[in-house]
């Protein structure tokens, strides 16, 4: 069974933190459309990084066996 540690995800990624900060700042400056777009970009980035981790672990397991 493939196990992904929830702390391996992207919370500590500087790009994600920057995007969330920019979305919050955009929301505070009364521009909710930009804030939502930035949050969508952040979520897509998180999903991409998560999927890359899954593929990396599956590939590594396939090379080294079970």
GROMACS .gro file of C-alpha atoms in nm:
model
   66
    1UNK     CA    1   0.000   0.000   0.000
    2UNK     CA    2   0.126   0.345  -0.091
    3UNK     CA    3   0.145   0.581   0.202
    4UNK     CA    4   0.186   0.956   0.167
    5UNK     CA    5   0.274   1.147   0.478
    6UNK     CA    6   0.046   1.448   0.509
    7UNK     CA    7   0.343   1.657   0.619
    8UNK     CA    8   0.523   1.579   0.292
    9UNK     CA    9   0.279   1.805   0.112
   10UNK     CA   10   0.329   2.162   0.013
   11UNK     CA   11   0.257   2.360   0.327
   12UNK     CA   12   0.623   2.451   0.356
   13UNK     CA   13   0.661   2.542  -0.012
   14UNK     CA   14   0.751   2.911  -0.055
   15UNK     CA   15   0.550   2.944  -0.376
   16UNK     CA   16   0.233   2.823  -0.204
   17UNK     CA   17   0.285   3.057   0.091
   18UNK     CA   18   0.344   3.347  -0.149
   19UNK     CA   19   0.029   3.268  -0.346
   20UNK     CA   20  -0.184   3.243  -0.032
   21UNK     CA   21  -0.040   3.571   0.097
   22UNK     CA   22  -0.111   3.739  -0.239
   23UNK     CA   23  -0.468   3.607  -0.236
   24UNK     CA   24  -0.523   3.740   0.116
   25UNK     CA   25  -0.379   4.077   0.024
   26UNK     CA   26  -0.592   4.090  -0.288
   27UNK     CA   27  -0.902   4.009  -0.085
   28UNK     CA   28  -0.818   4.280   0.169
   29UNK     CA   29  -0.781   4.531  -0.114
   30UNK     CA   30  -1.139   4.452  -0.224
   31UNK     CA   31  -1.049   4.252  -0.533
   32UNK     CA   32  -1.217   3.915  -0.469
   33UNK     CA   33  -1.199   3.800  -0.832
   34UNK     CA   34  -0.820   3.815  -0.831
   35UNK     CA   35  -0.812   3.650  -0.488
   36UNK     CA   36  -1.019   3.356  -0.613
   37UNK     CA   37  -0.802   3.321  -0.925
   38UNK     CA   38  -0.485   3.321  -0.714
   39UNK     CA   39  -0.633   3.062  -0.477
   40UNK     CA   40  -0.728   2.840  -0.772
   41UNK     CA   41  -0.370   2.865  -0.899
   42UNK     CA   42  -0.244   2.773  -0.551
   43UNK     CA   43  -0.477   2.470  -0.535
   44UNK     CA   44  -0.369   2.352  -0.880
   45UNK     CA   45  -0.006   2.388  -0.775
   46UNK     CA   46  -0.070   2.188  -0.456
   47UNK     CA   47  -0.243   1.916  -0.659
   48UNK     CA   48   0.045   1.906  -0.908
   49UNK     CA   49   0.307   1.874  -0.634
   50UNK     CA   50   0.102   1.604  -0.457
   51UNK     CA   51   0.063   1.402  -0.777
   52UNK     CA   52   0.436   1.436  -0.849
   53UNK     CA   53   0.509   1.292  -0.502
   54UNK     CA   54   0.273   1.001  -0.563
   55UNK     CA   55   0.426   0.924  -0.902
   56UNK     CA   56   0.777   0.949  -0.755
   57UNK     CA   57   0.693   0.705  -0.475
   58UNK     CA   58   0.523   0.460  -0.712
   59UNK     CA   59   0.815   0.479  -0.956
   60UNK     CA   60   1.070   0.433  -0.676
   61UNK     CA   61   0.877   0.136  -0.541
   62UNK     CA   62   0.860  -0.014  -0.891
   63UNK     CA   63   1.236   0.012  -0.938
   64UNK     CA   64   1.328  -0.125  -0.596
   65UNK     CA   65   1.052  -0.382  -0.571
   66UNK     CA   66   0.815  -0.426  -0.280
   0.00000   0.00000   0.00000
